[in-house]
Short mmCIF file of C-alpha atoms and ligand atoms in Angstrom, two decimals:
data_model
loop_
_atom_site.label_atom_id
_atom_site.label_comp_id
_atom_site.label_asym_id
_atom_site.label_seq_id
_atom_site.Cartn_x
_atom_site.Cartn_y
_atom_site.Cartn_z
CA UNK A 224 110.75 65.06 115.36
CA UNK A 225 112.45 65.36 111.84
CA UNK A 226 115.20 67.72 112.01
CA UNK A 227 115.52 70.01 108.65
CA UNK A 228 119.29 70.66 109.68
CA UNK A 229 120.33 69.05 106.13
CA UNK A 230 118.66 71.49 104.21
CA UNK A 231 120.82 73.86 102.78
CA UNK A 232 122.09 77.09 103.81
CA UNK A 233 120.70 77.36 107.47
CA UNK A 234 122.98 77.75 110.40
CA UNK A 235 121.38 76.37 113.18
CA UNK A 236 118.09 74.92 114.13
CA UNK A 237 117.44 75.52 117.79
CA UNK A 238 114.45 74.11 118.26
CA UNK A 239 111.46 72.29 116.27
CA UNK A 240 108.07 71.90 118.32
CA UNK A 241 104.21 72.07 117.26
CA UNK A 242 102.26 75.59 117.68
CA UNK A 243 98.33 74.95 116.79
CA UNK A 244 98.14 73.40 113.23
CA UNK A 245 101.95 74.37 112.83
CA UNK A 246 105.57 72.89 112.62
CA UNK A 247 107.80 75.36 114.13
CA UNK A 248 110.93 75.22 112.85
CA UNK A 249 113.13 77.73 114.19
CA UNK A 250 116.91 78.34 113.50
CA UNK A 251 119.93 81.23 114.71
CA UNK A 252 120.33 82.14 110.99
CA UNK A 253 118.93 81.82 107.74
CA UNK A 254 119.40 83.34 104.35
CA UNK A 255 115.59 83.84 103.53
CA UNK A 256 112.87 82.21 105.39
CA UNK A 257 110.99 82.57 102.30
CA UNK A 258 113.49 80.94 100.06
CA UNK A 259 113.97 78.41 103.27
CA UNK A 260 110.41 77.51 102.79
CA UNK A 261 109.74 77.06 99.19
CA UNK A 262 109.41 73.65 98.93
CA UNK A 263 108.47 72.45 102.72
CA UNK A 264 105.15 71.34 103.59
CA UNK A 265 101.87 72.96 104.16
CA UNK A 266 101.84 73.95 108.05
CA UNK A 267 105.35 74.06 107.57
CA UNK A 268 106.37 77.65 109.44
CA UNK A 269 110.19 78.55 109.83
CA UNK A 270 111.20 81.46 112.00
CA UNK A 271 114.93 82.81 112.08
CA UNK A 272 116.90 85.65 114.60
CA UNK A 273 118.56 86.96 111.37
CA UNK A 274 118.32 86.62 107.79
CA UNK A 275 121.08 87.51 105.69
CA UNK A 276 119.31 88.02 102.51
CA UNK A 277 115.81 88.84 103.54
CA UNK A 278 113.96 89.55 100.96
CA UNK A 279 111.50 92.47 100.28
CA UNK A 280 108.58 92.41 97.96
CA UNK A 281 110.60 94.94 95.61
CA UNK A 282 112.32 93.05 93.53
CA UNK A 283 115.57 93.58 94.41
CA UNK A 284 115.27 95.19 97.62
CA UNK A 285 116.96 93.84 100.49
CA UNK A 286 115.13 93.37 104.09
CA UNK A 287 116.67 94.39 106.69
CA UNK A 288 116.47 91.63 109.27
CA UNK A 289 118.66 91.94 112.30
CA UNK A 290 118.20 90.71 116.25
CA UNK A 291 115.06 91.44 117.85
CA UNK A 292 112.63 91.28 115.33
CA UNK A 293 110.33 88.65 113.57
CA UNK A 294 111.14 87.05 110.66
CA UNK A 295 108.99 84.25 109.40
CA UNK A 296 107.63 82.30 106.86
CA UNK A 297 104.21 80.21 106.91
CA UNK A 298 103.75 77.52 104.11
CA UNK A 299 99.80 77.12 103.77
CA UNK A 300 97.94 74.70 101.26
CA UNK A 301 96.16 76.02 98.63
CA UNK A 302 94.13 73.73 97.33
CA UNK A 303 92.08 73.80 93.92
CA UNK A 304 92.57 76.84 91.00
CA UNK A 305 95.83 78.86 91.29
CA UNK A 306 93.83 82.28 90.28
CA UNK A 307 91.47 81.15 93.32
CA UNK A 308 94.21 82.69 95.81
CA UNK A 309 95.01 85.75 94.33
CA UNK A 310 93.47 86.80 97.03
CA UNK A 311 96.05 85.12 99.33
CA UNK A 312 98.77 88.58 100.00
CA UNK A 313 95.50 90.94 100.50
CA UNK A 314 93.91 87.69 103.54
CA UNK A 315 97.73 88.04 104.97
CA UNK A 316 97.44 91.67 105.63
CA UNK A 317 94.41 91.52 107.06
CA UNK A 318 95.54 88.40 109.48
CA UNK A 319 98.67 90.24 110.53
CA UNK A 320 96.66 93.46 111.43
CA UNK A 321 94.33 90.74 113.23
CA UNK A 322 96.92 89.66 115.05
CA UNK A 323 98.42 93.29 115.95
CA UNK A 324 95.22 94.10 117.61
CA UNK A 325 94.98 91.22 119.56
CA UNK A 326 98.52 92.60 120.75
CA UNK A 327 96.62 95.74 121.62
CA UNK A 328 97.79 97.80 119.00
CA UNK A 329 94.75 99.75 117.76
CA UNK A 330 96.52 102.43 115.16
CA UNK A 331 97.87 100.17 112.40
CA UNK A 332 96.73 100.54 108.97
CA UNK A 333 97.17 98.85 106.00
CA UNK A 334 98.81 100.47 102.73
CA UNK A 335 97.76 98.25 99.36
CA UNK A 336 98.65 95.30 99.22
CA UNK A 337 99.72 94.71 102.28
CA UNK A 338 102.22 96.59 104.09
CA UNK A 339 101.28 97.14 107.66
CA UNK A 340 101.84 101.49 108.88
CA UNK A 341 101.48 103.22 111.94
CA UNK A 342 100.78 106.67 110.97
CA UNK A 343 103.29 106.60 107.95
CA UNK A 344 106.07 103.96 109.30
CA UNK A 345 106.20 100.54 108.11
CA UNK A 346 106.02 97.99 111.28
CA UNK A 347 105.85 95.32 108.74
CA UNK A 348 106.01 93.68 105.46
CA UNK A 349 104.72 90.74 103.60
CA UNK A 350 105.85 88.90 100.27
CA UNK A 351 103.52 85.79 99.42
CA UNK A 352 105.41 83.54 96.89
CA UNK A 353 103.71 80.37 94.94
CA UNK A 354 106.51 78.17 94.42
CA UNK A 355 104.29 75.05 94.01
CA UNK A 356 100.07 75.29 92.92
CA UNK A 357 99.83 73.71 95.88
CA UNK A 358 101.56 75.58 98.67
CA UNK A 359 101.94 79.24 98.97
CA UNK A 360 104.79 80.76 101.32
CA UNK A 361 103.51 83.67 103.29
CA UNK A 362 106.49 85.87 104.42
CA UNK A 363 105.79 88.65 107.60
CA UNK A 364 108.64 90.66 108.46
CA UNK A 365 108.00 92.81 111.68
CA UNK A 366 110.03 94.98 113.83
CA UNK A 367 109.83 93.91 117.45
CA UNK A 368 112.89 94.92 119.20
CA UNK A 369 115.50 95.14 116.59
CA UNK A 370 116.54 98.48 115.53
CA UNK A 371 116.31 98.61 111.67
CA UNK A 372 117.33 102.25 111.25
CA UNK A 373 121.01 101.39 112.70
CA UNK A 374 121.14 99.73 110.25
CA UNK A 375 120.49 101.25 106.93
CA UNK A 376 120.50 104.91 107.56
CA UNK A 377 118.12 105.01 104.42
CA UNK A 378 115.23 103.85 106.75
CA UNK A 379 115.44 106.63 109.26
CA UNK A 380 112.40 107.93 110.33
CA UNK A 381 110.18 105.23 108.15
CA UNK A 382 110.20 102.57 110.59
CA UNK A 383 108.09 101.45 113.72
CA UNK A 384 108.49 98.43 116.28
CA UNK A 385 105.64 96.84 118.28
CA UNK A 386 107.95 97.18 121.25
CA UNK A 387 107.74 100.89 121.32
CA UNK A 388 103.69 100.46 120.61
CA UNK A 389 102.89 98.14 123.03
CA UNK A 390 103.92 98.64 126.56
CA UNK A 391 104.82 95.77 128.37
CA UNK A 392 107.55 93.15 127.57
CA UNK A 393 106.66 90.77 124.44
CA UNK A 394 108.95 88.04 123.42
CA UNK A 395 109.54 87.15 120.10
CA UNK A 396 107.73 83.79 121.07
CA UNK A 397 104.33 85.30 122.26
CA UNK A 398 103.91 87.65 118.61
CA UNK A 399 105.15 84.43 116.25
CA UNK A 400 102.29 82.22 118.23
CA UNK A 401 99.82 85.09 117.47
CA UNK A 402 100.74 85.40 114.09
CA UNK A 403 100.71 81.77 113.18
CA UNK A 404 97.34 81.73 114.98
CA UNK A 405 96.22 84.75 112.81
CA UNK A 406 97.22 83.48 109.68
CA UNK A 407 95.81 79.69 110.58
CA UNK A 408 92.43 81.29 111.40
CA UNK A 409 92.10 83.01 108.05
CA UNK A 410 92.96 80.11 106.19
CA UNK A 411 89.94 78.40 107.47
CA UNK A 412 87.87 81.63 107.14
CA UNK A 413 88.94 81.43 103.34
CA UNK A 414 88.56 78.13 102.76
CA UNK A 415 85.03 77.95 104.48
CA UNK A 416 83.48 80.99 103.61
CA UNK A 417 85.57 83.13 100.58
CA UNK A 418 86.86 86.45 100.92
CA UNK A 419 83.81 88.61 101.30
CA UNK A 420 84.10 89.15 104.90
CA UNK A 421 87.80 89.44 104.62
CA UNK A 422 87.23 92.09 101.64
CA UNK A 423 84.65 94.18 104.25
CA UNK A 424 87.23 94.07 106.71
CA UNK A 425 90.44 94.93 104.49
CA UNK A 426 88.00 97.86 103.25
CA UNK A 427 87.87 99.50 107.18
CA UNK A 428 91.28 99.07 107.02
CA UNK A 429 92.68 101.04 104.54
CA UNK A 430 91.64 104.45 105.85
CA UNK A 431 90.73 105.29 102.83
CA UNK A 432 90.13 107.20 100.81
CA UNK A 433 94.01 108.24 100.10
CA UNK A 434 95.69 110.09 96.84
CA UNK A 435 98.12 107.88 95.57
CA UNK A 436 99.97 107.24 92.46
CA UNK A 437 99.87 103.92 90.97
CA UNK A 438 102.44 102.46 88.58
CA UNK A 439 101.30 100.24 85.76
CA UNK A 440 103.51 97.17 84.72
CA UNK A 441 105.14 97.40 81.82
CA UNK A 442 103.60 100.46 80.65
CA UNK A 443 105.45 104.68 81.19
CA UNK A 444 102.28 106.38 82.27
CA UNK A 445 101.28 106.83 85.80
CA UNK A 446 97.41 106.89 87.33
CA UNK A 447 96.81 109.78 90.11
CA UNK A 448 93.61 109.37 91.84
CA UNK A 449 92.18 108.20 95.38
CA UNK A 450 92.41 104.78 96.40
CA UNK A 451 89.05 103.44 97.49
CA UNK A 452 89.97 99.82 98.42
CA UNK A 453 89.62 96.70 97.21
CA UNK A 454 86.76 94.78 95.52
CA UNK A 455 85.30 91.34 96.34
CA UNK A 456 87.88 89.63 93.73
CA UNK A 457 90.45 91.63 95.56
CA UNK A 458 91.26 94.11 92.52
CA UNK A 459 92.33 97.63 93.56
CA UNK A 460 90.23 100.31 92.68
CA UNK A 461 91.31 103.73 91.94
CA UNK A 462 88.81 106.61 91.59
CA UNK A 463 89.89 109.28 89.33
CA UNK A 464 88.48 112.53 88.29
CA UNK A 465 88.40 111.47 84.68
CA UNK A 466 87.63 108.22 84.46
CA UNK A 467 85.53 107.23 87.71
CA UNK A 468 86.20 104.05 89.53
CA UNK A 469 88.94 101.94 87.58
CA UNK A 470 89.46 98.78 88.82
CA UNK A 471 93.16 96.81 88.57
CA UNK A 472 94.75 93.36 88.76
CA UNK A 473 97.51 92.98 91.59
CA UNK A 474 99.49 91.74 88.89
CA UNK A 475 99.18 95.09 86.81
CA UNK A 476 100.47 97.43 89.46
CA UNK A 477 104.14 97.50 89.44
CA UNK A 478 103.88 100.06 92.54
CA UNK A 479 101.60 102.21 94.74
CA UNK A 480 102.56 105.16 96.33
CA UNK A 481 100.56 107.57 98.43
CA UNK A 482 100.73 111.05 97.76
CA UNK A 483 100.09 112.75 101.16
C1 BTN B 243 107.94 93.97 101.90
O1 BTN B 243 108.66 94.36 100.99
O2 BTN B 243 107.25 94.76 102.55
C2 BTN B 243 107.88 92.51 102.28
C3 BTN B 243 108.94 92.14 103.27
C4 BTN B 243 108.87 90.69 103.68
C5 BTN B 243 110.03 90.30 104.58
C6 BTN B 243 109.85 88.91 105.13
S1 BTN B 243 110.96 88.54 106.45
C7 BTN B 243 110.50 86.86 106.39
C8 BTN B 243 110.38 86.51 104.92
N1 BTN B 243 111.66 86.13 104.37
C9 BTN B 243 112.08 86.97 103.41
O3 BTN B 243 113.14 86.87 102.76
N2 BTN B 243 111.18 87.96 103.26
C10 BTN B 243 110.04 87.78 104.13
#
């Protein structure tokens, strides 16, 4: 098979093979998978052991990606209207908690957009980039073995690793097949039946309803209310004393934070 050893900036390709629908493309170390993937083809998936400037969905956060845990990046068509796959980070979420539970994991939750708890610690992240209208680059971060909190003392006591949630010994291997499976399998849902079910789903998921404070881009003020999940276009909705139900663009929320 074509090697992608010329692209830039990756170390070492160990091994390219097929995984369902995908082309595995898997390498020692990379900068960003993300940034490895922009502009490879759709069922194009690259995995790396380390990244050295993983990349978080705050701009200008770093992600911490050292041994042990998985760090990949799925490139998946998206055919027809850009604004038709808005809904694309909120189907993500809900395909890596899919994937979680078929792990066994029963206690994860999902914090809007889609950042993936147990209880309050983040087992993993996920940054969706459209580099092309016709590809979109779906980013999961999760901590498997590695042992984040070494390294950045910032993160202690915020993380959690499937390793410690799931007993029994699972290789990296086993949780990027289920993942790639997840995220293949919502694809189709999307493509073949819309969000709606997705949206349902997402909506069990939350555990809502939670006080949170959301940040509005571009603008000083801040909106305290409960967050009572998402809508069928995928739009936040925030329920405040004042003003009822109000209803938000991903794209106007610069940040959401819960409150307790
Ligand atoms: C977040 O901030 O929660 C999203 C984190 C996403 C990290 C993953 S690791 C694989 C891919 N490559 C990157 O540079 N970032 C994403």
């Amino acid at each position: 098979m074509e090697t992608l050893l010329n692209s830039p900036a990756a170390v070492r390709e160990t091994s390219t093979r097929t995984c369902g629908r995908w082309r595995l493309c898997e390498f020692d170390e990379l900068g960003s998978t993300n940034s490895f993937a922009a502009q490879l083809p759709a069922w194009t998936a690259i995995r790396a052991d380390t990244q050295t400037e993983g990349r978080g969905r705050v701009a200008a956060r770093r992600w911490i990606s050292d041994t042990g845990g998985l760090w990949l990046s799925m490139v998946v068509p998206c055919p027809g209207a850009r604004a038709k796959w808005a809904i694309l980070p909120l189907a993500a979420g809900w395909a890596i908690v899919s994937a979680l539970r078929d792990f066994g994991v029963s206690g994860a939750r999902l914090r809007w957009p889609n950042d993936i708890l147990i209880g309050r610690r983040k087992l993993a992240g996920i940054l969706v980039e459209r580099h092309r209208d016709d590809t979109a680059v779906i980013g999961v971060g999760m901590n498997v073995f590695n042992s984040p909190e070494e390294c950045d003392d910032a993160l202690a006591g915020m993380t959690a690793r499937l390793a410690d949630l799931v007993p029994g010994a699972y290789d990296l291997d086993a949780v990027t097949r289920r993942v790639l499976h997840a995220v293949h399998r919502v694809h189709i849902e999307l493509l073949d039946r819309g969000f709606r079910r997705i949206a349902d789903e997402l909506n069990g998921s939350w555990q809502t309803a939670r006080r949170v404070r959301v940040t509005l881009a571009g603008r000083e003020h801040v909106i305290d209310g409960d967050f009572i999940g998402v809508d069928q276009q995928g739009r936040l909705r925030i329920h405040t004393a004042r003003d009822g139900v109000a209803v938000f663009d991903a794209t106007e929320v610069a940040l959401l934070r819960e409150r307790d």
